[in-house]
Amino acid sequence: MQSRGGTTSEALWVGLRELRRTWPGGGWSWDARLSCVACSFAVEIVEEAKAAALKALPHAWNEKTLVKAPSHIRQLAETTGGVRADQLLLARQSVEGLLTYGLWWPWRNEVTISFRIGMSGIASPRDEMELMEMFGAYL
């Protein structure tokens, strides 16, 4: 993986590396539909997982607070299928036009949660490849 050392966007990648390092769940896969890395995990680790996610992606919106979110966040929510009850859209401040976000989606079975991490804005194929490499998620 190539480093982006010295660029403003390095802060974005540092946060994602820390999330990967501290993630309590299992392995990651690539969600080609949403161009995100994805991990499904049991609710038994929900507190540790949410803490790791919020450290890297500290801004969170739910179904009720999304109406007050910035327009690009509302657009992202619409593009990714909306934010339903119990779901969260997490994000980090945009850096150089690049936004990293997380989709926190509890399953209806109430024992599993899926968490997806993606990029929006001026994300390039190189950014997506770096994200895939970082999380060990391959096609």
CSV table of N, CA and C in Angstrom, one decimal:
chain,number,residue,atom,x,y,z
A,1,MET,N,0.8,-1.2,0.0
A,1,MET,CA,0.0,0.0,0.0
A,1,MET,C,0.9,1.2,0.0
A,2,GLN,N,0.6,2.2,-0.9
A,2,GLN,CA,1.4,3.4,-1.0
A,2,GLN,C,0.9,4.4,0.1
A,3,SER,N,1.8,5.0,0.7
A,3,SER,CA,1.5,6.0,1.7
A,3,SER,C,1.2,7.4,1.1
A,4,ARG,N,0.3,8.1,1.7
A,4,ARG,CA,0.0,9.4,1.3
A,4,ARG,C,0.6,10.4,2.2
A,5,GLY,N,1.7,10.0,2.8
A,5,GLY,CA,2.4,10.9,3.8
A,5,GLY,C,2.6,12.3,3.3
A,6,GLY,N,2.4,13.3,4.1
A,6,GLY,CA,2.6,14.7,3.8
A,6,GLY,C,1.4,15.4,3.2
A,7,THR,N,0.3,14.6,2.8
A,7,THR,CA,-0.8,15.3,2.3
A,7,THR,C,-1.9,15.5,3.4
A,8,THR,N,-2.8,16.4,3.1
A,8,THR,CA,-3.8,16.7,4.1
A,8,THR,C,-4.7,15.5,4.3
A,9,SER,N,-4.9,14.7,3.3
A,9,SER,CA,-5.7,13.5,3.4
A,9,SER,C,-5.1,12.4,4.2
A,10,GLU,N,-3.9,12.5,4.6
A,10,GLU,CA,-3.2,11.5,5.5
A,10,GLU,C,-4.0,11.3,6.8
A,11,ALA,N,-4.6,12.4,7.3
A,11,ALA,CA,-5.4,12.3,8.5
A,11,ALA,C,-6.6,11.3,8.3
A,12,LEU,N,-7.1,11.3,7.2
A,12,LEU,CA,-8.2,10.4,6.8
A,12,LEU,C,-7.8,9.0,6.9
A,13,TRP,N,-6.6,8.7,6.3
A,13,TRP,CA,-6.1,7.4,6.2
A,13,TRP,C,-5.6,6.9,7.6
A,14,VAL,N,-5.1,7.8,8.4
A,14,VAL,CA,-4.6,7.4,9.7
A,14,VAL,C,-5.8,7.0,10.5
A,15,GLY,N,-6.9,7.7,10.4
A,15,GLY,CA,-8.2,7.3,11.1
A,15,GLY,C,-8.7,5.9,10.7
A,16,LEU,N,-8.6,5.6,9.4
A,16,LEU,CA,-9.1,4.3,8.9
A,16,LEU,C,-8.1,3.2,9.3
A,17,ARG,N,-6.8,3.5,9.3
A,17,ARG,CA,-5.9,2.5,9.8
A,17,ARG,C,-6.1,2.1,11.3
A,18,GLU,N,-6.4,3.1,12.1
A,18,GLU,CA,-6.7,2.9,13.5
A,18,GLU,C,-8.0,2.1,13.7
A,19,LEU,N,-9.0,2.4,12.9
A,19,LEU,CA,-10.2,1.7,12.9
A,19,LEU,C,-9.9,0.2,12.6
A,20,ARG,N,-9.2,0.0,11.6
A,20,ARG,CA,-8.8,-1.4,11.2
A,20,ARG,C,-8.1,-2.1,12.3
A,21,ARG,N,-7.1,-1.4,12.9
A,21,ARG,CA,-6.3,-2.0,14.0
A,21,ARG,C,-7.2,-2.4,15.2
A,22,THR,N,-8.1,-1.5,15.5
A,22,THR,CA,-8.9,-1.7,16.8
A,22,THR,C,-10.3,-2.4,16.5
A,23,TRP,N,-10.6,-2.8,15.3
A,23,TRP,CA,-11.9,-3.4,15.0
A,23,TRP,C,-12.0,-4.7,15.7
A,24,PRO,N,-13.0,-5.0,16.5
A,24,PRO,CA,-13.2,-6.2,17.3
A,24,PRO,C,-13.8,-7.3,16.5
A,25,GLY,N,-14.4,-7.0,15.3
A,25,GLY,CA,-15.1,-8.0,14.5
A,25,GLY,C,-14.2,-8.9,13.7
A,26,GLY,N,-14.9,-9.7,12.9
A,26,GLY,CA,-14.1,-10.6,12.0
A,26,GLY,C,-13.6,-9.9,10.8
A,27,GLY,N,-13.5,-10.7,9.7
A,27,GLY,CA,-12.9,-10.2,8.5
A,27,GLY,C,-13.8,-9.3,7.7
A,28,TRP,N,-13.2,-8.7,6.7
A,28,TRP,CA,-13.9,-7.7,5.8
A,28,TRP,C,-14.1,-8.3,4.4
A,29,SER,N,-15.1,-7.9,3.8
A,29,SER,CA,-15.3,-8.3,2.4
A,29,SER,C,-15.6,-7.0,1.6
A,30,TRP,N,-15.7,-7.1,0.3
A,30,TRP,CA,-15.9,-6.0,-0.6
A,30,TRP,C,-17.4,-6.1,-1.0
A,31,ASP,N,-18.1,-5.0,-0.8
A,31,ASP,CA,-19.5,-4.9,-1.2
A,31,ASP,C,-19.5,-4.1,-2.5
A,32,ALA,N,-19.6,-4.8,-3.6
A,32,ALA,CA,-19.5,-4.2,-5.0
A,32,ALA,C,-20.7,-3.3,-5.3
A,33,ARG,N,-21.8,-3.6,-4.7
A,33,ARG,CA,-23.0,-2.8,-4.9
A,33,ARG,C,-22.8,-1.4,-4.5
A,34,LEU,N,-22.2,-1.2,-3.3
A,34,LEU,CA,-22.0,0.1,-2.7
A,34,LEU,C,-20.6,0.6,-2.8
A,35,SER,N,-19.7,-0.2,-3.3
A,35,SER,CA,-18.2,0.1,-3.4
A,35,SER,C,-17.7,0.4,-2.0
A,36,CYS,N,-18.0,-0.5,-1.0
A,36,CYS,CA,-17.5,-0.3,0.4
A,36,CYS,C,-16.9,-1.6,0.9
A,37,VAL,N,-16.1,-1.5,1.9
A,37,VAL,CA,-15.7,-2.7,2.6
A,37,VAL,C,-16.8,-3.0,3.6
A,38,ALA,N,-17.0,-4.2,4.0
A,38,ALA,CA,-18.2,-4.6,4.8
A,38,ALA,C,-17.8,-5.7,5.8
A,39,CYS,N,-18.3,-5.6,7.0
A,39,CYS,CA,-18.1,-6.6,8.0
A,39,CYS,C,-19.4,-6.8,8.8
A,40,SER,N,-19.8,-8.1,8.9
A,40,SER,CA,-21.0,-8.4,9.7
A,40,SER,C,-20.5,-9.0,11.0
A,41,PHE,N,-21.1,-8.7,12.1
A,41,PHE,CA,-20.6,-9.1,13.4
A,41,PHE,C,-21.8,-9.3,14.4
A,42,ALA,N,-21.6,-10.1,15.4
A,42,ALA,CA,-22.6,-10.3,16.4
A,42,ALA,C,-22.8,-9.2,17.4
A,43,VAL,N,-24.0,-9.0,17.9
A,43,VAL,CA,-24.3,-7.9,18.8
A,43,VAL,C,-23.5,-7.9,20.1
A,44,GLU,N,-23.0,-9.1,20.4
A,44,GLU,CA,-22.2,-9.2,21.6
A,44,GLU,C,-21.0,-8.2,21.7
A,45,ILE,N,-20.5,-7.8,20.5
A,45,ILE,CA,-19.4,-6.9,20.5
A,45,ILE,C,-19.8,-5.5,20.0
A,46,VAL,N,-21.1,-5.2,20.1
A,46,VAL,CA,-21.6,-3.9,19.6
A,46,VAL,C,-20.9,-2.7,20.2
A,47,GLU,N,-20.7,-2.7,21.5
A,47,GLU,CA,-20.1,-1.5,22.2
A,47,GLU,C,-18.7,-1.3,21.7
A,48,GLU,N,-17.9,-2.3,21.6
A,48,GLU,CA,-16.5,-2.2,21.1
A,48,GLU,C,-16.5,-1.7,19.7
A,49,ALA,N,-17.3,-2.3,18.9
A,49,ALA,CA,-17.4,-2.0,17.4
A,49,ALA,C,-17.8,-0.5,17.2
A,50,LYS,N,-18.8,-0.1,18.0
A,50,LYS,CA,-19.3,1.3,17.8
A,50,LYS,C,-18.3,2.3,18.3
A,51,ALA,N,-17.6,1.9,19.4
A,51,ALA,CA,-16.5,2.8,19.8
A,51,ALA,C,-15.4,3.0,18.8
A,52,ALA,N,-15.0,1.9,18.2
A,52,ALA,CA,-13.9,1.9,17.2
A,52,ALA,C,-14.4,2.7,15.9
A,53,ALA,N,-15.7,2.5,15.5
A,53,ALA,CA,-16.2,3.2,14.4
A,53,ALA,C,-16.3,4.7,14.6
A,54,LEU,N,-16.8,5.1,15.8
A,54,LEU,CA,-17.0,6.5,16.1
A,54,LEU,C,-15.7,7.2,16.3
A,55,LYS,N,-14.7,6.5,16.7
A,55,LYS,CA,-13.4,7.2,16.8
A,55,LYS,C,-12.9,7.6,15.4
A,56,ALA,N,-13.0,6.8,14.4
A,56,ALA,CA,-12.6,7.1,13.1
A,56,ALA,C,-13.6,8.0,12.3
A,57,LEU,N,-14.8,7.8,12.6
A,57,LEU,CA,-15.9,8.5,11.9
A,57,LEU,C,-16.8,9.1,12.9
A,58,PRO,N,-16.4,10.3,13.5
A,58,PRO,CA,-17.0,10.8,14.7
A,58,PRO,C,-18.4,11.5,14.5
A,59,HIS,N,-18.8,11.8,13.3
A,59,HIS,CA,-20.1,12.5,13.1
A,59,HIS,C,-21.1,11.4,12.7
A,60,ALA,N,-22.2,11.4,13.4
A,60,ALA,CA,-23.2,10.4,13.2
A,60,ALA,C,-24.6,11.0,13.1
A,61,TRP,N,-25.4,10.4,12.2
A,61,TRP,CA,-26.8,10.8,11.9
A,61,TRP,C,-27.6,9.5,11.9
A,62,ASN,N,-28.8,9.7,12.5
A,62,ASN,CA,-29.8,8.6,12.5
A,62,ASN,C,-31.0,9.0,11.7
A,63,GLU,N,-32.0,8.2,11.7
A,63,GLU,CA,-33.2,8.5,10.9
A,63,GLU,C,-33.8,9.9,11.2
A,64,LYS,N,-33.8,10.3,12.5
A,64,LYS,CA,-34.4,11.5,12.9
A,64,LYS,C,-33.5,12.7,12.7
A,65,THR,N,-32.2,12.6,12.9
A,65,THR,CA,-31.2,13.7,12.8
A,65,THR,C,-30.7,14.0,11.4
A,66,LEU,N,-31.0,13.1,10.5
A,66,LEU,CA,-30.5,13.2,9.1
A,66,LEU,C,-31.0,14.5,8.4
A,67,VAL,N,-32.2,14.9,8.8
A,67,VAL,CA,-32.8,16.1,8.2
A,67,VAL,C,-32.0,17.3,8.5
A,68,LYS,N,-31.2,17.3,9.6
A,68,LYS,CA,-30.3,18.5,9.9
A,68,LYS,C,-28.9,18.3,9.4
A,69,ALA,N,-28.6,17.2,8.7
A,69,ALA,CA,-27.3,16.9,8.2
A,69,ALA,C,-27.0,17.9,7.0
A,70,PRO,N,-25.7,18.1,6.8
A,70,PRO,CA,-25.3,18.8,5.6
A,70,PRO,C,-25.9,18.2,4.3
A,71,SER,N,-26.1,18.9,3.3
A,71,SER,CA,-26.7,18.4,2.1
A,71,SER,C,-26.0,17.2,1.4
A,72,HIS,N,-24.6,17.3,1.5
A,72,HIS,CA,-23.9,16.2,0.9
A,72,HIS,C,-24.1,14.9,1.7
A,73,ILE,N,-24.3,15.0,3.0
A,73,ILE,CA,-24.6,13.8,3.8
A,73,ILE,C,-26.0,13.3,3.5
A,74,ARG,N,-26.9,14.1,3.4
A,74,ARG,CA,-28.3,13.7,3.0
A,74,ARG,C,-28.3,13.0,1.6
A,75,GLN,N,-27.5,13.6,0.7
A,75,GLN,CA,-27.4,13.0,-0.6
A,75,GLN,C,-26.8,11.6,-0.6
A,76,LEU,N,-25.7,11.5,0.2
A,76,LEU,CA,-25.1,10.2,0.4
A,76,LEU,C,-26.0,9.2,1.0
A,77,ALA,N,-26.8,9.6,2.0
A,77,ALA,CA,-27.8,8.7,2.6
A,77,ALA,C,-28.8,8.2,1.5
A,78,GLU,N,-29.2,9.1,0.7
A,78,GLU,CA,-30.2,8.7,-0.4
A,78,GLU,C,-29.5,7.7,-1.4
A,79,THR,N,-28.3,8.0,-1.7
A,79,THR,CA,-27.6,7.2,-2.7
A,79,THR,C,-27.3,5.8,-2.1
A,80,THR,N,-27.2,5.6,-0.8
A,80,THR,CA,-26.9,4.3,-0.2
A,80,THR,C,-28.1,3.6,0.3
A,81,GLY,N,-29.3,4.1,0.0
A,81,GLY,CA,-30.5,3.4,0.4
A,81,GLY,C,-31.3,4.0,1.6
A,82,GLY,N,-30.9,5.2,2.1
A,82,GLY,CA,-31.5,5.8,3.2
A,82,GLY,C,-31.1,5.4,4.5
A,83,VAL,N,-31.5,6.0,5.5
A,83,VAL,CA,-31.2,5.7,6.9
A,83,VAL,C,-32.5,5.3,7.6
A,84,ARG,N,-32.7,4.1,8.0
A,84,ARG,CA,-33.9,3.6,8.6
A,84,ARG,C,-33.7,3.5,10.1
A,85,ALA,N,-34.8,3.2,10.8
A,85,ALA,CA,-34.8,3.1,12.3
A,85,ALA,C,-33.6,2.2,12.7
A,86,ASP,N,-32.9,2.6,13.7
A,86,ASP,CA,-31.7,1.8,14.3
A,86,ASP,C,-30.5,1.9,13.4
A,87,GLN,N,-30.5,2.5,12.2
A,87,GLN,CA,-29.3,2.6,11.4
A,87,GLN,C,-28.7,3.9,11.6
A,88,LEU,N,-27.4,3.9,11.3
A,88,LEU,CA,-26.6,5.2,11.4
A,88,LEU,C,-25.8,5.4,10.2
A,89,LEU,N,-25.6,6.6,9.9
A,89,LEU,CA,-24.6,7.0,8.8
A,89,LEU,C,-23.5,7.8,9.6
A,90,LEU,N,-22.3,7.3,9.6
A,90,LEU,CA,-21.2,7.9,10.2
A,90,LEU,C,-20.3,8.6,9.2
A,91,ALA,N,-19.6,9.6,9.6
A,91,ALA,CA,-18.7,10.2,8.6
A,91,ALA,C,-17.6,11.0,9.4
A,92,ARG,N,-16.5,11.3,8.6
A,92,ARG,CA,-15.4,12.1,9.1
A,92,ARG,C,-15.5,13.4,8.2
A,93,GLN,N,-15.0,14.5,8.7
A,93,GLN,CA,-15.0,15.7,8.0
A,93,GLN,C,-14.3,15.5,6.6
A,94,SER,N,-14.9,16.0,5.6
A,94,SER,CA,-14.3,15.8,4.2
A,94,SER,C,-12.8,16.4,4.2
A,95,VAL,N,-12.0,15.7,3.5
A,95,VAL,CA,-10.6,16.2,3.4
A,95,VAL,C,-10.2,16.2,1.9
A,96,GLU,N,-9.9,17.4,1.4
A,96,GLU,CA,-9.5,17.5,0.0
A,96,GLU,C,-10.6,17.0,-0.9
A,97,GLY,N,-11.9,17.2,-0.6
A,97,GLY,CA,-13.0,16.7,-1.4
A,97,GLY,C,-13.3,15.2,-1.2
A,98,LEU,N,-12.6,14.5,-0.3
A,98,LEU,CA,-12.8,13.1,-0.1
A,98,LEU,C,-13.5,12.9,1.2
A,99,LEU,N,-14.6,12.2,1.2
A,99,LEU,CA,-15.4,11.9,2.4
A,99,LEU,C,-15.3,10.4,2.7
A,100,THR,N,-15.0,10.0,3.9
A,100,THR,CA,-15.1,8.6,4.3
A,100,THR,C,-16.3,8.5,5.2
A,101,TYR,N,-17.0,7.5,5.0
A,101,TYR,CA,-18.3,7.3,5.8
A,101,TYR,C,-18.5,5.8,6.1
A,102,GLY,N,-19.4,5.6,7.1
A,102,GLY,CA,-19.7,4.3,7.5
A,102,GLY,C,-21.2,4.1,7.6
A,103,LEU,N,-21.7,2.9,7.3
A,103,LEU,CA,-23.1,2.6,7.3
A,103,LEU,C,-23.3,1.5,8.3
A,104,TRP,N,-24.0,1.8,9.4
A,104,TRP,CA,-24.2,0.9,10.5
A,104,TRP,C,-25.6,0.4,10.4
A,105,TRP,N,-25.7,-0.9,10.0
A,105,TRP,CA,-27.0,-1.5,9.7
A,105,TRP,C,-27.3,-2.7,10.5
A,106,PRO,N,-28.0,-2.6,11.6
A,106,PRO,CA,-28.5,-3.8,12.4
A,106,PRO,C,-29.5,-4.6,11.5
A,107,TRP,N,-29.4,-5.9,11.6
A,107,TRP,CA,-30.2,-6.8,10.9
A,107,TRP,C,-31.6,-7.0,11.7
A,108,ARG,N,-32.6,-7.4,11.0
A,108,ARG,CA,-33.9,-7.6,11.6
A,108,ARG,C,-33.8,-8.7,12.6
A,109,ASN,N,-32.9,-9.7,12.5
A,109,ASN,CA,-32.8,-10.8,13.4
A,109,ASN,C,-32.3,-10.4,14.8
A,110,GLU,N,-31.9,-9.1,14.9
A,110,GLU,CA,-31.4,-8.5,16.2
A,110,GLU,C,-30.2,-9.2,16.8
A,111,VAL,N,-29.5,-10.0,16.0
A,111,VAL,CA,-28.3,-10.6,16.5
A,111,VAL,C,-27.1,-10.3,15.7
A,112,THR,N,-27.3,-9.6,14.6
A,112,THR,CA,-26.2,-9.3,13.6
A,112,THR,C,-26.2,-7.9,13.2
A,113,ILE,N,-25.1,-7.3,13.1
A,113,ILE,CA,-25.0,-5.9,12.5
A,113,ILE,C,-24.0,-5.9,11.4
A,114,SER,N,-24.3,-5.2,10.3
A,114,SER,CA,-23.3,-5.0,9.2
A,114,SER,C,-22.8,-3.6,9.3
A,115,PHE,N,-21.5,-3.4,9.1
A,115,PHE,CA,-20.9,-2.1,9.1
A,115,PHE,C,-20.1,-2.0,7.8
A,116,ARG,N,-20.4,-1.0,7.0
A,116,ARG,CA,-19.7,-0.7,5.8
A,116,ARG,C,-19.0,0.6,5.8
A,117,ILE,N,-17.8,0.6,5.2
A,117,ILE,CA,-17.0,1.8,5.1
A,117,ILE,C,-16.7,2.1,3.7
A,118,GLY,N,-17.1,3.3,3.3
A,118,GLY,CA,-16.9,3.7,1.9
A,118,GLY,C,-16.3,5.1,1.8
A,119,MET,N,-16.2,5.6,0.5
A,119,MET,CA,-15.6,6.9,0.2
A,119,MET,C,-16.6,7.6,-0.8
A,120,SER,N,-16.7,8.9,-0.6
A,120,SER,CA,-17.6,9.6,-1.5
A,120,SER,C,-16.8,10.9,-1.9
A,121,GLY,N,-17.4,11.6,-2.8
A,121,GLY,CA,-16.7,12.9,-3.3
A,121,GLY,C,-15.8,12.5,-4.4
A,122,ILE,N,-14.5,12.9,-4.3
A,122,ILE,CA,-13.6,12.8,-5.4
A,122,ILE,C,-12.8,11.5,-5.2
A,123,ALA,N,-13.4,10.5,-4.7
A,123,ALA,CA,-12.7,9.2,-4.5
A,123,ALA,C,-12.3,8.6,-5.8
A,124,SER,N,-11.1,8.2,-6.0
A,124,SER,CA,-10.6,7.6,-7.2
A,124,SER,C,-10.6,6.1,-7.1
A,125,PRO,N,-10.4,5.4,-8.2
A,125,PRO,CA,-10.2,3.9,-8.1
A,125,PRO,C,-9.0,3.6,-7.2
A,126,ARG,N,-8.0,4.4,-7.2
A,126,ARG,CA,-6.8,4.2,-6.4
A,126,ARG,C,-7.2,4.2,-4.9
A,127,ASP,N,-8.1,5.2,-4.5
A,127,ASP,CA,-8.6,5.3,-3.2
A,127,ASP,C,-9.3,4.0,-2.8
A,128,GLU,N,-10.2,3.5,-3.7
A,128,GLU,CA,-10.9,2.3,-3.4
A,128,GLU,C,-10.0,1.1,-3.2
A,129,MET,N,-9.0,1.0,-4.0
A,129,MET,CA,-8.0,-0.1,-3.9
A,129,MET,C,-7.3,0.0,-2.6
A,130,GLU,N,-6.9,1.2,-2.2
A,130,GLU,CA,-6.2,1.4,-1.0
A,130,GLU,C,-7.1,1.0,0.2
A,131,LEU,N,-8.4,1.3,0.1
A,131,LEU,CA,-9.3,1.0,1.2
A,131,LEU,C,-9.5,-0.6,1.2
A,132,MET,N,-9.6,-1.2,0.1
A,132,MET,CA,-9.7,-2.7,0.0
A,132,MET,C,-8.5,-3.3,0.6
A,133,GLU,N,-7.3,-2.9,0.3
A,133,GLU,CA,-6.0,-3.4,0.8
A,133,GLU,C,-6.0,-3.2,2.3
A,134,MET,N,-6.3,-2.1,2.8
A,134,MET,CA,-6.2,-1.8,4.2
A,134,MET,C,-7.0,-2.7,5.0
A,135,PHE,N,-8.2,-3.1,4.5
A,135,PHE,CA,-9.1,-3.9,5.3
A,135,PHE,C,-9.1,-5.4,4.8
A,136,GLY,N,-8.2,-5.7,3.9
A,136,GLY,CA,-8.0,-7.1,3.5
A,136,GLY,C,-9.3,-7.6,2.8
A,137,ALA,N,-10.0,-6.7,2.1
A,137,ALA,CA,-11.2,-7.0,1.4
A,137,ALA,C,-11.0,-7.1,-0.1
A,138,TYR,N,-11.2,-8.2,-0.7
A,138,TYR,CA,-10.9,-8.4,-2.1
A,138,TYR,C,-12.1,-8.9,-2.8
A,139,LEU,N,-12.1,-8.7,-4.1
A,139,LEU,CA,-13.2,-9.1,-5.0
A,139,LEU,C,-13.3,-10.6,-5.0
